[in-house]
Amino acid sequence: MTRILGIETSCDETSAAVLSGSGDDVRTESLVILSQDVHRVFGGVVPEIASRQHLTAIVPVVQRALDDAGATLADIDAVAVTNTPGLVGALLVGVSFAKSLAFGRGIPAVGVHHMEGHLFATALEHSDAVPPFTGLLVSGGHTLLLDVEAWGRYRLLGRTRDDAAGEAFDKVAKLLGLPYPGGPHVESLARSGNPDRFRFARPMLRRNQQPGDDDYYDVSFSGLKTAVLHAVRAATPDDFADIARGFHDALIETLVEKTWRAAKEFGRTRIVLGGGVAGNRTLVAAMQTRMGRAGATVYAPSARLATDNAAMIARAGLFHLERGDRAPLDLNAFASHPIPGLVTT
Ligand code: KG4
Ligand code: ZN
């Protein structure tokens, strides 16, 4: 059994977690997430403020995670840290801290790709959310549709050609005068909206698309965002709930259809969702209805594990540690990098 400390500082959450176990039998002993509220004032994340806040928070957040797990640093066997993708200044705080800790204690460090972390998040709550499965990662910066044959073997089927799903939610929220981050606000406003008043085109969904077509799995949300912008300009605030509903329905139908295509093509009976937008209950319910008809099961994380957290980083880090991966002391932070383990054959 390994006890691993996870650290996540890629954006505006300072998070630390302690996990223990091996293979797919892993227990979360503690998870601390400190969200940086300050960015609300600016309507988006201000990178330098994020870095400075991580610097202030990292020691108490890690200490709290250790305390909650009833552990001290002496009980930790390894440390996993997000080193890509994200805001470089923010990532560097976690990376530098993790390396110092590993060096000081003489324990291994593992660098984790943030999106691979999101892929592991659901397995922390659902023991069946393990490969093989169709994975849909929908966060503020990324939208990835993957076929996951095994942990560490990812076939990238589709991605967004422009805005990520969460980014589309945040931009539409801004247009509708809702606070940042906009996803949950748009979701609840859409619930009270009339579904028949604004029907926006479904992005990248054509009736005669075939598996070999390059837009069969890809998505694109910037056209949808522009359509919302035009609708908002021609509307009054009384129409905003109906516009939110029209946007919500179009985005969700697109994600559900693309995911269904992937599951069908690869014969998967498990669908695993991850990333902040996977905390959207309407998306999860629509996914469950569609996949359920085909006999597939949908696994989604709770809102706490859907958004950025260190438990998912520790979980992915444990997988890499068990495979023998070790971060060298010159482990660096990168704004973007492909998810590791991509397969093409
Ligand atoms: O995964 P995440 O915490 O951070 C990134 O890695 O980007 O995702 C944050 C994104 C934000 O864009 C936020 O608006 C969106 O997830 N989000 C949601 C919901 N909760 C968070 N989008 C739609 N519906 C939600 N309920
Ligand atoms: Zn994330």
mmCIF file of C-alpha atoms and ligand atoms in Angstrom:
data_model
loop_
_atom_site.group_PDB
_atom_site.id
_atom_site.type_symbol
_atom_site.label_atom_id
_atom_site.label_comp_id
_atom_site.label_asym_id
_atom_site.label_seq_id
_atom_site.Cartn_x
_atom_site.Cartn_y
_atom_site.Cartn_z
ATOM 1 C CA MET A 1 0.000 0.000 0.000
ATOM 2 C CA THR A 2 1.247 3.449 -0.946
ATOM 3 C CA ARG A 3 0.268 6.722 0.683
ATOM 4 C CA ILE A 4 0.496 9.527 -1.827
ATOM 5 C CA LEU A 5 0.136 13.292 -1.466
ATOM 6 C CA GLY A 6 -1.437 15.080 -4.449
ATOM 7 C CA ILE A 7 -0.993 18.766 -5.242
ATOM 8 C CA GLU A 8 -2.984 20.826 -7.758
ATOM 9 C CA THR A 9 -2.317 24.507 -8.550
ATOM 10 C CA SER A 10 -2.926 24.741 -12.311
ATOM 11 C CA CYS A 11 -5.585 27.458 -12.240
ATOM 12 C CA ASP A 12 -7.509 29.088 -9.389
ATOM 13 C CA GLU A 13 -7.831 26.251 -6.886
ATOM 14 C CA THR A 14 -5.089 25.429 -4.400
ATOM 15 C CA SER A 15 -5.708 21.805 -3.533
ATOM 16 C CA ALA A 16 -3.999 18.965 -1.669
ATOM 17 C CA ALA A 17 -5.127 15.409 -0.983
ATOM 18 C CA VAL A 18 -3.870 12.249 0.672
ATOM 19 C CA LEU A 19 -4.787 8.914 -0.926
ATOM 20 C CA SER A 20 -3.755 5.396 -0.022
ATOM 21 C CA GLY A 21 -3.982 2.051 -1.745
ATOM 22 C CA SER A 22 -2.822 0.303 -4.880
ATOM 23 C CA GLY A 23 -4.161 -0.482 -8.366
ATOM 24 C CA ASP A 24 -7.837 0.464 -8.581
ATOM 25 C CA ASP A 25 -8.310 -0.076 -4.844
ATOM 26 C CA VAL A 26 -7.660 3.439 -3.614
ATOM 27 C CA ARG A 27 -9.086 5.374 -0.665
ATOM 28 C CA THR A 28 -9.259 9.156 -0.363
ATOM 29 C CA GLU A 29 -8.073 9.954 3.162
ATOM 30 C CA SER A 30 -8.394 13.709 2.807
ATOM 31 C CA LEU A 31 -9.084 16.408 0.245
ATOM 32 C CA VAL A 32 -8.723 20.150 0.754
ATOM 33 C CA ILE A 33 -9.733 22.618 -1.987
ATOM 34 C CA LEU A 34 -9.235 26.335 -1.526
ATOM 35 C CA SER A 35 -10.965 28.293 -4.317
ATOM 36 C CA GLN A 36 -9.638 31.747 -5.040
ATOM 37 C CA ASP A 37 -12.745 33.892 -4.841
ATOM 38 C CA VAL A 38 -10.872 37.075 -5.780
ATOM 39 C CA HIS A 39 -11.164 36.380 -9.529
ATOM 40 C CA ARG A 40 -14.941 36.882 -9.444
ATOM 41 C CA VAL A 41 -14.296 40.602 -9.213
ATOM 42 C CA PHE A 42 -12.485 40.486 -12.567
ATOM 43 C CA GLY A 43 -14.881 38.088 -14.317
ATOM 44 C CA GLY A 44 -12.069 35.623 -15.039
ATOM 45 C CA VAL A 45 -8.796 34.297 -13.663
ATOM 46 C CA VAL A 46 -5.967 36.848 -13.383
ATOM 47 C CA PRO A 47 -2.788 34.734 -13.721
ATOM 48 C CA GLU A 48 -0.430 36.737 -11.490
ATOM 49 C CA ILE A 49 -2.986 37.009 -8.702
ATOM 50 C CA ALA A 50 -3.578 33.252 -8.971
ATOM 51 C CA SER A 51 0.163 32.515 -8.580
ATOM 52 C CA ARG A 52 0.518 34.775 -5.555
ATOM 53 C CA GLN A 53 -2.512 33.260 -3.869
ATOM 54 C CA HIS A 54 -1.159 29.734 -4.440
ATOM 55 C CA LEU A 55 2.080 30.820 -2.800
ATOM 56 C CA THR A 56 0.226 32.013 0.285
ATOM 57 C CA ALA A 57 -2.085 29.001 0.451
ATOM 58 C CA ILE A 58 0.099 26.035 -0.459
ATOM 59 C CA VAL A 59 1.661 25.342 2.956
ATOM 60 C CA PRO A 60 -1.547 25.600 5.032
ATOM 61 C CA VAL A 61 -3.551 23.639 2.440
ATOM 62 C CA VAL A 62 -1.020 20.772 2.422
ATOM 63 C CA GLN A 63 -0.780 20.858 6.217
ATOM 64 C CA ARG A 64 -4.553 20.680 6.496
ATOM 65 C CA ALA A 65 -4.731 17.719 4.090
ATOM 66 C CA LEU A 66 -2.122 15.882 6.189
ATOM 67 C CA ASP A 67 -3.957 16.696 9.433
ATOM 68 C CA ASP A 68 -7.311 15.560 8.019
ATOM 69 C CA ALA A 69 -5.703 12.246 7.008
ATOM 70 C CA GLY A 70 -4.180 11.885 10.482
ATOM 71 C CA ALA A 71 -0.758 11.858 8.833
ATOM 72 C CA THR A 72 2.514 13.735 8.958
ATOM 73 C CA LEU A 73 5.033 14.199 6.159
ATOM 74 C CA ALA A 74 6.891 11.161 7.514
ATOM 75 C CA ASP A 75 3.898 8.962 6.531
ATOM 76 C CA ILE A 76 3.907 10.035 2.868
ATOM 77 C CA ASP A 77 5.550 7.677 0.355
ATOM 78 C CA ALA A 78 5.334 9.838 -2.784
ATOM 79 C CA VAL A 79 4.093 13.178 -4.072
ATOM 80 C CA ALA A 80 2.118 13.774 -7.289
ATOM 81 C CA VAL A 81 1.780 17.241 -8.765
ATOM 82 C CA THR A 82 0.062 18.778 -11.796
ATOM 83 C CA ASN A 83 2.789 20.116 -14.092
ATOM 84 C CA THR A 84 0.735 20.704 -17.281
ATOM 85 C CA PRO A 85 -1.503 22.134 -18.757
ATOM 86 C CA GLY A 86 -2.426 25.353 -17.011
ATOM 87 C CA LEU A 87 -1.167 28.799 -16.067
ATOM 88 C CA VAL A 88 2.607 28.432 -15.899
ATOM 89 C CA GLY A 89 3.074 30.759 -12.927
ATOM 90 C CA ALA A 90 0.362 28.915 -11.018
ATOM 91 C CA LEU A 91 1.713 25.463 -11.938
ATOM 92 C CA LEU A 92 5.231 26.459 -10.858
ATOM 93 C CA VAL A 93 4.102 27.015 -7.275
ATOM 94 C CA GLY A 94 2.853 23.421 -6.961
ATOM 95 C CA VAL A 95 5.740 21.953 -8.937
ATOM 96 C CA SER A 96 8.416 23.771 -6.890
ATOM 97 C CA PHE A 97 6.722 22.849 -3.632
ATOM 98 C CA ALA A 98 6.354 19.175 -4.617
ATOM 99 C CA LYS A 99 9.958 18.892 -5.780
ATOM 100 C CA SER A 100 11.307 20.469 -2.597
ATOM 101 C CA LEU A 101 9.212 18.112 -0.512
ATOM 102 C CA ALA A 102 10.324 15.057 -2.477
ATOM 103 C CA PHE A 103 13.964 16.124 -2.360
ATOM 104 C CA GLY A 104 13.854 16.986 1.333
ATOM 105 C CA ARG A 105 12.219 13.701 2.328
ATOM 106 C CA GLY A 106 13.940 11.499 -0.229
ATOM 107 C CA ILE A 107 10.664 10.248 -1.725
ATOM 108 C CA PRO A 108 9.632 10.055 -5.403
ATOM 109 C CA ALA A 109 7.740 12.815 -7.193
ATOM 110 C CA VAL A 110 5.459 12.250 -10.191
ATOM 111 C CA GLY A 111 4.325 14.919 -12.667
ATOM 112 C CA VAL A 112 0.667 14.572 -13.664
ATOM 113 C CA HIS A 113 -1.151 15.905 -16.737
ATOM 114 C CA HIS A 114 -4.179 17.793 -15.412
ATOM 115 C CA MET A 115 -6.577 16.270 -17.973
ATOM 116 C CA GLU A 116 -5.413 12.733 -17.185
ATOM 117 C CA GLY A 117 -6.239 13.648 -13.590
ATOM 118 C CA HIS A 118 -9.806 14.551 -14.625
ATOM 119 C CA LEU A 119 -10.069 11.153 -16.320
ATOM 120 C CA PHE A 120 -9.282 9.404 -13.008
ATOM 121 C CA ALA A 121 -11.581 11.569 -10.839
ATOM 122 C CA THR A 122 -14.741 9.514 -11.331
ATOM 123 C CA ALA A 123 -12.977 6.271 -10.334
ATOM 124 C CA LEU A 124 -12.521 7.739 -6.847
ATOM 125 C CA GLU A 125 -16.297 7.604 -6.347
ATOM 126 C CA HIS A 126 -17.387 4.771 -8.642
ATOM 127 C CA SER A 127 -15.325 1.582 -8.575
ATOM 128 C CA ASP A 128 -16.723 0.595 -12.001
ATOM 129 C CA ALA A 129 -15.554 3.811 -13.703
ATOM 130 C CA VAL A 130 -12.427 2.041 -14.928
ATOM 131 C CA PRO A 131 -11.260 1.046 -18.441
ATOM 132 C CA PRO A 132 -12.313 0.102 -20.965
ATOM 133 C CA PHE A 133 -14.618 3.102 -21.408
ATOM 134 C CA THR A 134 -15.498 6.082 -23.565
ATOM 135 C CA GLY A 135 -14.225 9.208 -21.836
ATOM 136 C CA LEU A 136 -15.559 12.724 -22.257
ATOM 137 C CA LEU A 137 -13.514 15.457 -20.588
ATOM 138 C CA VAL A 138 -15.234 18.815 -20.495
ATOM 139 C CA SER A 139 -13.439 21.540 -18.572
ATOM 140 C CA GLY A 140 -12.824 25.254 -18.768
ATOM 141 C CA GLY A 141 -9.830 24.854 -21.073
ATOM 142 C CA HIS A 142 -10.367 21.519 -22.843
ATOM 143 C CA THR A 143 -12.951 19.310 -24.490
ATOM 144 C CA LEU A 144 -11.613 15.838 -25.265
ATOM 145 C CA LEU A 145 -13.411 12.721 -26.449
ATOM 146 C CA LEU A 146 -11.291 9.640 -25.780
ATOM 147 C CA ASP A 147 -11.493 5.915 -26.132
ATOM 148 C CA VAL A 148 -9.791 4.500 -23.046
ATOM 149 C CA GLU A 149 -8.763 0.918 -23.578
ATOM 150 C CA ALA A 150 -6.674 0.859 -20.392
ATOM 151 C CA TRP A 151 -5.275 3.427 -17.983
ATOM 152 C CA GLY A 152 -2.390 5.060 -19.816
ATOM 153 C CA ARG A 153 -3.686 4.122 -23.296
ATOM 154 C CA TYR A 154 -5.807 6.911 -24.717
ATOM 155 C CA ARG A 155 -7.129 7.179 -28.248
ATOM 156 C CA LEU A 156 -8.007 10.797 -28.947
ATOM 157 C CA LEU A 157 -11.155 10.746 -31.088
ATOM 158 C CA GLY A 158 -12.361 14.318 -30.964
ATOM 159 C CA ARG A 159 -11.702 17.693 -29.451
ATOM 160 C CA THR A 160 -12.979 21.218 -29.693
ATOM 161 C CA ARG A 161 -11.861 23.222 -32.676
ATOM 162 C CA ASP A 162 -12.229 26.510 -30.784
ATOM 163 C CA ASP A 163 -13.807 27.118 -27.368
ATOM 164 C CA ALA A 164 -13.878 24.450 -24.675
ATOM 165 C CA ALA A 165 -17.320 23.519 -23.306
ATOM 166 C CA GLY A 166 -16.682 25.267 -19.978
ATOM 167 C CA GLU A 167 -15.326 28.317 -21.770
ATOM 168 C CA ALA A 168 -18.554 28.482 -23.820
ATOM 169 C CA PHE A 169 -20.558 28.340 -20.578
ATOM 170 C CA ASP A 170 -18.435 31.110 -19.050
ATOM 171 C CA LYS A 171 -18.715 33.358 -22.129
ATOM 172 C CA VAL A 172 -22.462 32.859 -22.444
ATOM 173 C CA ALA A 173 -22.826 33.572 -18.716
ATOM 174 C CA LYS A 174 -21.043 36.874 -19.254
ATOM 175 C CA LEU A 175 -23.390 37.749 -22.136
ATOM 176 C CA LEU A 176 -26.348 37.004 -19.877
ATOM 177 C CA GLY A 177 -24.922 39.091 -17.038
ATOM 178 C CA LEU A 178 -24.225 36.077 -14.803
ATOM 179 C CA PRO A 179 -21.193 35.766 -12.469
ATOM 180 C CA TYR A 180 -17.944 33.865 -13.117
ATOM 181 C CA PRO A 181 -17.545 30.887 -13.301
ATOM 182 C CA GLY A 182 -20.725 30.789 -15.310
ATOM 183 C CA GLY A 183 -21.484 27.072 -15.778
ATOM 184 C CA PRO A 184 -23.660 26.462 -12.724
ATOM 185 C CA HIS A 185 -25.498 29.806 -13.205
ATOM 186 C CA VAL A 186 -26.321 29.082 -16.854
ATOM 187 C CA GLU A 187 -27.453 25.578 -15.887
ATOM 188 C CA SER A 188 -29.899 26.818 -13.279
ATOM 189 C CA LEU A 189 -31.202 29.699 -15.427
ATOM 190 C CA ALA A 190 -31.745 27.282 -18.336
ATOM 191 C CA ARG A 191 -33.937 25.076 -16.119
ATOM 192 C CA SER A 192 -36.575 27.810 -15.973
ATOM 193 C CA GLY A 193 -36.314 28.554 -19.716
ATOM 194 C CA ASN A 194 -38.734 27.626 -22.477
ATOM 195 C CA PRO A 195 -37.030 25.035 -24.756
ATOM 196 C CA ASP A 196 -39.036 26.040 -27.839
ATOM 197 C CA ARG A 197 -38.240 29.727 -28.169
ATOM 198 C CA PHE A 198 -34.543 29.720 -29.186
ATOM 199 C CA ARG A 199 -33.380 26.758 -31.211
ATOM 200 C CA PHE A 200 -29.693 27.233 -32.021
ATOM 201 C CA ALA A 201 -27.953 25.092 -34.644
ATOM 202 C CA ARG A 202 -26.209 22.022 -33.194
ATOM 203 C CA PRO A 203 -22.504 22.623 -33.794
ATOM 204 C CA MET A 204 -20.712 20.050 -35.934
ATOM 205 C CA LEU A 205 -23.759 17.786 -36.100
ATOM 206 C CA ARG A 206 -24.693 16.875 -39.631
ATOM 207 C CA ARG A 207 -27.132 14.109 -40.344
ATOM 208 C CA ASN A 208 -24.972 12.236 -42.857
ATOM 209 C CA GLN A 209 -21.646 12.280 -40.984
ATOM 210 C CA GLN A 210 -19.610 9.048 -41.183
ATOM 211 C CA PRO A 211 -16.973 7.674 -38.768
ATOM 212 C CA GLY A 212 -14.121 8.559 -41.155
ATOM 213 C CA ASP A 213 -15.178 12.233 -41.450
ATOM 214 C CA ASP A 214 -12.830 14.632 -39.677
ATOM 215 C CA ASP A 215 -15.751 16.336 -37.924
ATOM 216 C CA TYR A 216 -17.440 13.100 -36.854
ATOM 217 C CA TYR A 217 -16.203 13.416 -33.263
ATOM 218 C CA ASP A 218 -14.922 17.019 -33.088
ATOM 219 C CA VAL A 219 -16.978 19.814 -31.569
ATOM 220 C CA SER A 220 -16.966 23.595 -31.977
ATOM 221 C CA PHE A 221 -18.719 26.065 -29.735
ATOM 222 C CA SER A 222 -17.693 29.513 -30.944
ATOM 223 C CA GLY A 223 -20.473 29.671 -33.579
ATOM 224 C CA LEU A 224 -23.009 28.773 -30.915
ATOM 225 C CA LYS A 225 -21.616 31.505 -28.666
ATOM 226 C CA THR A 226 -21.958 34.028 -31.528
ATOM 227 C CA ALA A 227 -25.546 32.909 -32.154
ATOM 228 C CA VAL A 228 -26.243 33.526 -28.460
ATOM 229 C CA LEU A 229 -24.639 36.960 -28.720
ATOM 230 C CA HIS A 230 -26.954 37.912 -31.594
ATOM 231 C CA ALA A 231 -29.979 36.588 -29.735
ATOM 232 C CA VAL A 232 -29.036 38.559 -26.604
ATOM 233 C CA ARG A 233 -28.646 41.774 -28.607
ATOM 234 C CA ALA A 234 -32.134 41.399 -30.044
ATOM 235 C CA ALA A 235 -33.707 40.415 -26.721
ATOM 236 C CA THR A 236 -34.662 41.872 -23.358
ATOM 237 C CA PRO A 237 -33.573 40.403 -19.992
ATOM 238 C CA ASP A 238 -36.982 38.690 -19.833
ATOM 239 C CA ASP A 239 -35.797 36.419 -22.646
ATOM 240 C CA PHE A 240 -32.509 35.428 -20.988
ATOM 241 C CA ALA A 241 -33.766 32.219 -19.385
ATOM 242 C CA ASP A 242 -35.120 31.040 -22.757
ATOM 243 C CA ILE A 243 -31.811 31.916 -24.462
ATOM 244 C CA ALA A 244 -29.876 30.071 -21.749
ATOM 245 C CA ARG A 245 -32.133 27.072 -22.348
ATOM 246 C CA GLY A 246 -31.574 27.184 -26.115
ATOM 247 C CA PHE A 247 -27.782 27.315 -25.627
ATOM 248 C CA HIS A 248 -27.820 24.598 -22.975
ATOM 249 C CA ASP A 249 -29.887 22.214 -25.083
ATOM 250 C CA ALA A 250 -27.710 22.715 -28.191
ATOM 251 C CA LEU A 251 -24.440 22.177 -26.323
ATOM 252 C CA ILE A 252 -25.693 19.149 -24.413
ATOM 253 C CA GLU A 253 -27.240 17.475 -27.446
ATOM 254 C CA THR A 254 -23.945 17.873 -29.299
ATOM 255 C CA LEU A 255 -21.861 16.370 -26.489
ATOM 256 C CA VAL A 256 -24.301 13.491 -25.995
ATOM 257 C CA GLU A 257 -24.422 12.648 -29.702
ATOM 258 C CA LYS A 258 -20.625 12.720 -30.145
ATOM 259 C CA THR A 259 -20.097 10.576 -27.044
ATOM 260 C CA TRP A 260 -22.721 8.117 -28.226
ATOM 261 C CA ARG A 261 -20.941 7.815 -31.593
ATOM 262 C CA ALA A 262 -17.660 6.995 -29.836
ATOM 263 C CA ALA A 263 -19.235 4.399 -27.537
ATOM 264 C CA LYS A 264 -20.989 2.740 -30.470
ATOM 265 C CA GLU A 265 -17.896 2.670 -32.696
ATOM 266 C CA PHE A 266 -15.710 1.061 -30.005
ATOM 267 C CA GLY A 267 -18.414 -1.127 -28.451
ATOM 268 C CA ARG A 268 -18.004 0.426 -24.985
ATOM 269 C CA THR A 269 -20.666 -0.094 -22.348
ATOM 270 C CA ARG A 270 -19.210 2.402 -19.878
ATOM 271 C CA ILE A 271 -19.097 6.159 -20.338
ATOM 272 C CA VAL A 272 -16.957 8.193 -17.949
ATOM 273 C CA LEU A 273 -17.358 11.951 -17.706
ATOM 274 C CA GLY A 274 -14.829 14.334 -16.195
ATOM 275 C CA GLY A 275 -13.982 18.024 -15.865
ATOM 276 C CA GLY A 276 -15.958 20.934 -14.407
ATOM 277 C CA VAL A 277 -18.809 20.712 -16.929
ATOM 278 C CA ALA A 278 -19.361 17.077 -15.881
ATOM 279 C CA GLY A 279 -20.788 18.601 -12.690
ATOM 280 C CA ASN A 280 -23.745 19.709 -14.848
ATOM 281 C CA ARG A 281 -26.628 17.488 -13.729
ATOM 282 C CA THR A 282 -28.679 18.203 -16.867
ATOM 283 C CA LEU A 283 -25.812 16.972 -19.071
ATOM 284 C CA VAL A 284 -25.371 13.851 -16.961
ATOM 285 C CA ALA A 285 -29.121 13.090 -17.022
ATOM 286 C CA ALA A 286 -29.293 13.543 -20.821
ATOM 287 C CA MET A 287 -26.238 11.312 -21.215
ATOM 288 C CA GLN A 288 -27.792 8.654 -18.950
ATOM 289 C CA THR A 289 -31.064 8.655 -20.885
ATOM 290 C CA ARG A 290 -29.380 8.292 -24.262
ATOM 291 C CA MET A 291 -26.762 5.704 -23.222
ATOM 292 C CA GLY A 292 -29.222 3.799 -21.051
ATOM 293 C CA ARG A 293 -31.341 3.061 -24.118
ATOM 294 C CA ALA A 294 -28.282 1.383 -25.628
ATOM 295 C CA GLY A 295 -27.452 -0.549 -22.467
ATOM 296 C CA ALA A 296 -24.432 1.565 -21.508
ATOM 297 C CA THR A 297 -23.819 3.047 -18.054
ATOM 298 C CA VAL A 298 -22.751 6.634 -17.451
ATOM 299 C CA TYR A 299 -20.403 7.507 -14.588
ATOM 300 C CA ALA A 300 -19.987 11.118 -13.551
ATOM 301 C CA PRO A 301 -18.107 12.659 -10.638
ATOM 302 C CA SER A 302 -19.798 14.690 -7.906
ATOM 303 C CA ALA A 303 -19.469 18.457 -8.385
ATOM 304 C CA ARG A 304 -16.573 18.495 -5.888
ATOM 305 C CA LEU A 305 -14.530 15.984 -7.894
ATOM 306 C CA ALA A 306 -15.655 17.287 -11.301
ATOM 307 C CA THR A 307 -13.929 20.629 -10.775
ATOM 308 C CA ASP A 308 -10.225 20.969 -10.077
ATOM 309 C CA ASN A 309 -9.001 18.992 -7.098
ATOM 310 C CA ALA A 310 -5.848 17.238 -5.919
ATOM 311 C CA ALA A 311 -7.461 13.845 -5.237
ATOM 312 C CA MET A 312 -7.686 13.144 -8.981
ATOM 313 C CA ILE A 313 -4.035 14.196 -9.363
ATOM 314 C CA ALA A 314 -2.935 11.862 -6.582
ATOM 315 C CA ARG A 315 -5.000 9.043 -8.168
ATOM 316 C CA ALA A 316 -3.411 9.497 -11.611
ATOM 317 C CA GLY A 317 -0.019 9.955 -9.920
ATOM 318 C CA LEU A 318 -0.385 6.638 -8.106
ATOM 319 C CA PHE A 319 -1.028 4.903 -11.423
ATOM 320 C CA HIS A 320 2.176 6.387 -12.876
ATOM 321 C CA LEU A 321 4.163 5.660 -9.737
ATOM 322 C CA GLU A 322 3.144 1.995 -9.888
ATOM 323 C CA ARG A 323 4.269 1.893 -13.503
ATOM 324 C CA GLY A 324 7.691 3.101 -12.392
ATOM 325 C CA ASP A 325 7.380 6.695 -13.623
ATOM 326 C CA ARG A 326 9.444 9.185 -11.622
ATOM 327 C CA ALA A 327 9.802 12.930 -12.151
ATOM 328 C CA PRO A 328 13.391 14.117 -12.398
ATOM 329 C CA LEU A 329 14.440 17.016 -10.170
ATOM 330 C CA ASP A 330 14.322 19.316 -13.183
ATOM 331 C CA LEU A 331 10.585 18.611 -13.662
ATOM 332 C CA ASN A 332 9.155 21.738 -15.256
ATOM 333 C CA ALA A 333 5.742 23.346 -15.769
ATOM 334 C CA PHE A 334 4.204 23.684 -19.241
ATOM 335 C CA ALA A 335 1.230 25.761 -20.362
ATOM 336 C CA SER A 336 0.153 23.004 -22.713
ATOM 337 C CA HIS A 337 1.222 19.497 -23.557
ATOM 338 C CA PRO A 338 -0.594 16.512 -25.093
ATOM 339 C CA ILE A 339 -2.089 14.034 -22.627
ATOM 340 C CA PRO A 340 0.447 11.208 -22.116
ATOM 341 C CA GLY A 341 -0.261 7.703 -23.401
ATOM 342 C CA LEU A 342 -1.913 8.687 -26.689
ATOM 343 C CA VAL A 343 -2.204 5.720 -29.026
ATOM 344 C CA THR A 344 -2.826 5.856 -32.737
ATOM 345 C CA THR A 345 -3.054 2.180 -33.656
HETATM 346 O O1 KG4 B 1 -12.254 21.359 -14.723
HETATM 347 P P1 KG4 B 1 -12.431 22.723 -14.202
HETATM 348 O O2 KG4 B 1 -12.678 22.912 -12.726
HETATM 349 O O3 KG4 B 1 -11.215 23.634 -14.544
HETATM 350 C C1 KG4 B 1 -10.452 23.482 -15.711
HETATM 351 O O4 KG4 B 1 -9.645 22.543 -15.763
HETATM 352 O O5 KG4 B 1 -10.697 24.293 -16.612
HETATM 353 O O6 KG4 B 1 -13.636 23.363 -15.051
HETATM 354 C C2 KG4 B 1 -14.101 24.652 -14.824
HETATM 355 C C3 KG4 B 1 -15.213 24.910 -15.811
HETATM 356 C C4 KG4 B 1 -15.691 26.343 -15.820
HETATM 357 O O7 KG4 B 1 -15.720 26.776 -17.164
HETATM 358 C C5 KG4 B 1 -17.099 26.259 -15.235
HETATM 359 O O8 KG4 B 1 -17.994 27.245 -15.738
HETATM 360 C C6 KG4 B 1 -17.524 24.879 -15.668
HETATM 361 O O9 KG4 B 1 -16.355 24.106 -15.501
HETATM 362 N N1 KG4 B 1 -18.604 24.330 -14.841
HETATM 363 C C7 KG4 B 1 -19.826 24.044 -15.334
HETATM 364 C C8 KG4 B 1 -20.610 23.611 -14.245
HETATM 365 N N2 KG4 B 1 -19.823 23.647 -13.118
HETATM 366 C C9 KG4 B 1 -18.601 24.087 -13.512
HETATM 367 N N3 KG4 B 1 -20.317 24.142 -16.591
HETATM 368 C C10 KG4 B 1 -21.603 23.788 -16.760
HETATM 369 N N4 KG4 B 1 -22.419 23.389 -15.778
HETATM 370 C C11 KG4 B 1 -21.979 23.285 -14.506
HETATM 371 N N5 KG4 B 1 -22.799 22.877 -13.533
HETATM 372 ZN ZN ZN B 2 -9.552 21.127 -14.637
#
